[in-house]
Amino acid sequence: DGGITQSPKYLFRKEGQNVTLSCEQNLNHDAMYWYRQDPGQGLRLIYYSQIVNDFQKGDIAEGYSVSREKKESFPLTVTSAQKNPTAFYLCASSMGWERNYGYTFGSGTRLTVV
Amino acid sequence: AQKITQTQPGMFVQEKEAVTLDCTYDTSDPSYGLFWYKQPSSGEMIFLIYQGSYDQQNATEGRYSLNFQKARKSANLVISASQLGDSAMYFCAMRGAIQGAQKLVFGQGTRLTINP
């Protein structure tokens, strides 16, 4: 079955460490997105990519980095510069950017700083 | 700029009652799509229903229907005969055809609790 796989499901990070969250899709979707969600809050866009080797900053890109070397993969690195990284991270993909194309989401990664 | 507003942070409904979740939007795009997603406590985001701005009829998917009032810029989700499993966060989102084409814009969400 096609879908998006995020790993790991839970991640613990020590302060000062960089960590990388994985996002892989086998839907042949062109666009991919990373969102951050804090408890009881909405989704905030971190980065998005519409095509391989290209990506754009979202609303809260500071302290995060991404790469898009393959169509299927869009990993997110949470760097030590991100002051408050504890949150739920959702990856999503979209077939394109027509108005009727919604997102398919992964199951999320819950990151905790210890 | 596009904006989605969900004015109900939380709602409590008795099981088997119908419930309406409010969503208003603002966009300069002449053509756009509106989406509703459900997020249970597990965290996954589940697509519920889609409405295109030029669709003549309100969208329906099983117990879900979308009350689309274009002139009022509202796209309320109606859940008929609510069930305990409907307890979740619900997000309204939109995507424009031109300016807003690159990504969906989400509202802040409404937490729905169904009481037995």
Tab-separated table of C-alpha atoms in Angstrom:
chain	number	residue	atom	x	y	z
A	1	ASP	CA	0.000	0.000	0.000
A	2	GLY	CA	1.149	3.515	-0.759
A	3	GLY	CA	1.731	5.941	2.041
A	4	ILE	CA	4.125	8.015	4.078
A	5	THR	CA	6.423	6.502	6.675
A	6	GLN	CA	7.862	8.613	9.446
A	7	SER	CA	10.496	7.277	11.764
A	8	PRO	CA	11.137	7.025	14.563
A	9	LYS	CA	7.763	7.320	16.262
A	10	TYR	CA	9.396	8.636	19.454
A	11	LEU	CA	12.742	10.412	19.675
A	12	PHE	CA	14.646	11.729	22.639
A	13	ARG	CA	17.343	14.335	22.207
A	14	LYS	CA	19.888	15.694	24.591
A	15	GLU	CA	20.349	19.430	24.610
A	16	GLY	CA	22.956	20.536	22.099
A	17	GLN	CA	22.469	17.560	19.788
A	18	ASN	CA	21.257	17.519	16.223
A	19	VAL	CA	18.680	14.892	15.356
A	20	THR	CA	17.216	13.838	12.020
A	21	LEU	CA	13.608	12.808	11.464
A	22	SER	CA	12.939	10.540	8.530
A	23	CYS	CA	10.071	10.891	6.063
A	24	GLU	CA	9.661	8.518	3.122
A	25	GLN	CA	6.757	8.281	0.668
A	26	ASN	CA	5.954	5.784	-2.079
A	27	LEU	CA	3.034	7.736	-3.528
A	28	ASN	CA	5.085	9.321	-6.305
A	29	HIS	CA	4.047	12.718	-4.951
A	30	ASP	CA	6.014	15.757	-6.070
A	31	ALA	CA	5.487	17.980	-3.035
A	32	MET	CA	6.471	17.248	0.550
A	33	TYR	CA	6.021	19.238	3.760
A	34	TRP	CA	7.125	19.332	7.387
A	35	TYR	CA	4.881	20.682	10.139
A	36	ARG	CA	5.365	21.185	13.840
A	37	GLN	CA	2.510	20.806	16.291
A	38	ASP	CA	2.659	21.834	19.935
A	39	PRO	CA	0.166	20.365	22.462
A	40	GLY	CA	-3.372	21.516	21.782
A	41	GLN	CA	-2.219	23.760	18.945
A	42	GLY	CA	-2.507	23.890	15.195
A	43	LEU	CA	0.069	22.998	12.559
A	44	ARG	CA	2.943	25.322	11.763
A	45	LEU	CA	4.848	24.911	8.520
A	46	ILE	CA	8.610	24.406	8.838
A	47	TYR	CA	9.793	23.637	5.298
A	48	TYR	CA	8.332	22.403	2.055
A	49	SER	CA	9.635	21.078	-1.224
A	50	GLN	CA	7.894	21.020	-4.576
A	51	ILE	CA	10.602	19.237	-6.508
A	52	VAL	CA	13.830	17.334	-5.978
A	53	ASN	CA	16.801	19.496	-4.962
A	54	ASP	CA	14.585	22.461	-4.159
A	55	PHE	CA	12.871	23.526	-0.940
A	56	GLN	CA	11.448	26.658	0.675
A	57	LYS	CA	11.266	27.928	4.221
A	58	GLY	CA	7.941	27.897	5.944
A	59	ASP	CA	6.804	30.033	8.846
A	60	ILE	CA	9.166	28.624	11.508
A	61	ALA	CA	12.287	27.414	9.667
A	62	GLU	CA	14.855	28.763	12.154
A	63	GLY	CA	16.755	25.944	13.835
A	64	TYR	CA	15.711	23.364	11.238
A	65	SER	CA	17.229	22.113	7.990
A	66	VAL	CA	16.021	19.792	5.230
A	67	SER	CA	17.223	18.108	2.065
A	68	ARG	CA	15.416	16.672	-0.940
A	69	GLU	CA	17.910	14.525	-2.820
A	70	LYS	CA	15.323	11.960	-3.832
A	71	LYS	CA	11.667	12.339	-4.699
A	72	GLU	CA	10.696	9.788	-2.068
A	73	SER	CA	12.597	11.257	0.851
A	74	PHE	CA	12.434	14.547	2.772
A	75	PRO	CA	14.390	14.298	6.043
A	76	LEU	CA	14.206	17.030	8.667
A	77	THR	CA	17.161	17.870	10.911
A	78	VAL	CA	16.441	19.604	14.185
A	79	THR	CA	19.626	21.448	15.031
A	80	SER	CA	20.966	22.618	18.363
A	81	ALA	CA	19.957	26.132	17.312
A	82	GLN	CA	16.298	25.208	17.792
A	83	LYS	CA	15.670	26.441	21.322
A	84	ASN	CA	12.499	24.548	22.097
A	85	PRO	CA	12.309	21.470	19.864
A	86	THR	CA	9.994	19.367	22.018
A	87	ALA	CA	6.924	18.886	19.817
A	88	PHE	CA	5.050	16.554	17.494
A	89	TYR	CA	6.361	16.612	13.922
A	90	LEU	CA	4.213	15.700	10.955
A	91	CYS	CA	5.387	15.036	7.421
A	92	ALA	CA	2.954	15.302	4.520
A	93	SER	CA	2.964	14.943	0.765
A	94	SER	CA	0.804	16.174	-2.074
A	95	MET	CA	0.467	15.028	-5.661
A	96	GLY	CA	0.932	18.572	-6.870
A	97	TRP	CA	-0.409	22.024	-6.246
A	98	GLU	CA	-3.815	21.968	-7.857
A	99	ARG	CA	-6.495	23.376	-5.581
A	100	ASN	CA	-8.122	19.977	-5.114
A	101	TYR	CA	-4.921	18.244	-3.982
A	102	GLY	CA	-4.914	17.737	-0.261
A	103	TYR	CA	-2.224	16.183	1.861
A	104	THR	CA	-1.421	12.642	2.813
A	105	PHE	CA	0.157	12.641	6.257
A	106	GLY	CA	2.594	10.367	8.002
A	107	SER	CA	1.868	9.143	11.525
A	108	GLY	CA	4.243	11.647	13.109
A	109	THR	CA	7.351	11.737	15.274
A	110	ARG	CA	7.173	12.885	18.863
A	111	LEU	CA	10.450	14.586	19.809
A	112	THR	CA	11.370	15.214	23.418
A	113	VAL	CA	14.424	17.035	24.721
A	114	VAL	CA	15.844	15.419	27.849
B	1	ALA	CA	-2.737	36.108	2.103
B	2	GLN	CA	-4.978	33.233	2.964
B	3	LYS	CA	-6.418	32.650	6.401
B	4	ILE	CA	-8.573	30.044	8.091
B	5	THR	CA	-10.422	30.821	11.304
B	6	GLN	CA	-11.922	28.214	13.601
B	7	THR	CA	-13.597	30.047	16.455
B	8	GLN	CA	-14.505	27.058	18.629
B	9	PRO	CA	-11.483	25.840	20.620
B	10	GLY	CA	-13.561	23.071	22.145
B	11	MET	CA	-17.009	21.530	21.824
B	12	PHE	CA	-18.869	19.005	23.935
B	13	VAL	CA	-21.708	17.027	22.380
B	14	GLN	CA	-23.885	14.146	23.513
B	15	GLU	CA	-23.543	10.910	21.611
B	16	LYS	CA	-25.944	10.536	18.649
B	17	GLU	CA	-26.464	14.291	18.355
B	18	ALA	CA	-25.460	16.191	15.236
B	19	VAL	CA	-22.593	18.650	15.568
B	20	THR	CA	-21.447	21.589	13.465
B	21	LEU	CA	-17.825	22.729	13.511
B	22	ASP	CA	-17.332	26.267	12.248
B	23	CYS	CA	-14.776	27.380	9.696
B	24	THR	CA	-14.454	30.731	7.970
B	25	TYR	CA	-11.817	31.593	5.436
B	26	ASP	CA	-10.295	34.518	3.608
B	27	THR	CA	-8.554	34.412	0.264
B	28	SER	CA	-7.967	36.510	-2.817
B	29	ASP	CA	-7.776	33.463	-5.059
B	30	PRO	CA	-10.837	33.182	-7.324
B	31	SER	CA	-10.641	29.408	-7.191
B	32	TYR	CA	-9.786	27.328	-4.138
B	33	GLY	CA	-10.358	24.092	-2.322
B	34	LEU	CA	-11.476	23.512	1.254
B	35	PHE	CA	-10.575	20.468	3.328
B	36	TRP	CA	-11.395	19.007	6.720
B	37	TYR	CA	-9.047	16.701	8.626
B	38	LYS	CA	-9.552	14.713	11.823
B	39	GLN	CA	-6.735	14.163	14.300
B	40	PRO	CA	-7.401	11.518	16.977
B	41	SER	CA	-5.266	11.345	20.090
B	42	SER	CA	-2.849	9.041	18.238
B	43	GLY	CA	-1.748	12.058	16.215
B	44	GLU	CA	-2.381	10.885	12.670
B	45	MET	CA	-4.217	13.283	10.375
B	46	ILE	CA	-7.181	11.733	8.575
B	47	PHE	CA	-8.739	13.378	5.527
B	48	LEU	CA	-12.508	13.703	5.860
B	49	ILE	CA	-14.024	15.794	3.098
B	50	TYR	CA	-13.243	18.217	0.270
B	51	GLN	CA	-15.223	21.094	-1.264
B	52	GLY	CA	-14.213	22.999	-4.386
B	53	SER	CA	-15.112	26.660	-4.610
B	54	TYR	CA	-17.014	26.136	-7.855
B	55	ASP	CA	-18.836	22.998	-6.775
B	56	GLN	CA	-22.559	23.571	-7.014
B	57	GLN	CA	-23.515	21.121	-4.315
B	58	ASN	CA	-22.308	20.711	-0.768
B	59	ALA	CA	-19.908	17.805	-0.354
B	60	THR	CA	-20.956	14.730	1.598
B	61	GLU	CA	-19.000	11.683	2.751
B	62	GLY	CA	-20.997	9.274	4.847
B	63	ARG	CA	-21.844	10.985	8.152
B	64	TYR	CA	-19.813	14.056	7.167
B	65	SER	CA	-21.178	16.932	5.148
B	66	LEU	CA	-19.829	20.356	4.416
B	67	ASN	CA	-22.134	23.354	4.698
B	68	PHE	CA	-20.505	25.631	2.126
B	69	GLN	CA	-21.678	29.239	1.992
B	70	LYS	CA	-19.451	30.992	-0.495
B	71	ALA	CA	-20.808	34.492	-0.023
B	72	ARG	CA	-20.217	34.249	3.718
B	73	LYS	CA	-16.855	32.530	3.210
B	74	SER	CA	-17.764	29.711	5.519
B	75	ALA	CA	-17.219	25.968	5.218
B	76	ASN	CA	-18.690	24.339	8.290
B	77	LEU	CA	-18.344	20.611	8.911
B	78	VAL	CA	-21.490	18.792	9.971
B	79	ILE	CA	-21.245	15.392	11.628
B	80	SER	CA	-24.544	13.594	11.868
B	81	ALA	CA	-25.337	11.066	14.606
B	82	SER	CA	-22.075	11.587	16.481
B	83	GLN	CA	-20.209	8.598	17.909
B	84	LEU	CA	-17.704	8.251	20.731
B	85	GLY	CA	-15.008	7.648	18.117
B	86	ASP	CA	-15.607	11.127	16.715
B	87	SER	CA	-13.810	12.623	19.711
B	88	ALA	CA	-10.726	14.259	18.191
B	89	MET	CA	-9.215	17.520	16.960
B	90	TYR	CA	-10.685	18.765	13.704
B	91	PHE	CA	-8.827	21.056	11.327
B	92	CYS	CA	-10.200	23.098	8.461
B	93	ALA	CA	-7.762	23.906	5.644
B	94	MET	CA	-7.736	25.580	2.263
B	95	ARG	CA	-5.616	25.703	-0.861
B	96	GLY	CA	-5.812	28.443	-3.456
B	97	ALA	CA	-5.458	27.826	-7.162
B	98	ILE	CA	-3.036	30.668	-7.785
B	99	GLN	CA	-1.464	32.591	-4.921
B	100	GLY	CA	-2.046	29.920	-2.363
B	101	ALA	CA	-1.242	26.937	-4.544
B	102	GLN	CA	1.995	25.876	-2.912
B	103	LYS	CA	0.594	24.683	0.382
B	104	LEU	CA	-2.475	24.179	2.521
B	105	VAL	CA	-3.301	26.759	5.159
B	106	PHE	CA	-4.734	25.290	8.362
B	107	GLY	CA	-6.941	26.698	11.082
B	108	GLN	CA	-6.137	26.347	14.770
B	109	GLY	CA	-8.478	23.411	15.170
B	110	THR	CA	-11.511	22.504	17.278
B	111	ARG	CA	-11.327	19.808	19.924
B	112	LEU	CA	-14.556	17.804	19.814
B	113	THR	CA	-15.537	15.645	22.766
B	114	ILE	CA	-18.461	13.239	22.469
B	115	ASN	CA	-20.078	12.353	25.784
B	116	PRO	CA	-21.880	9.019	26.269
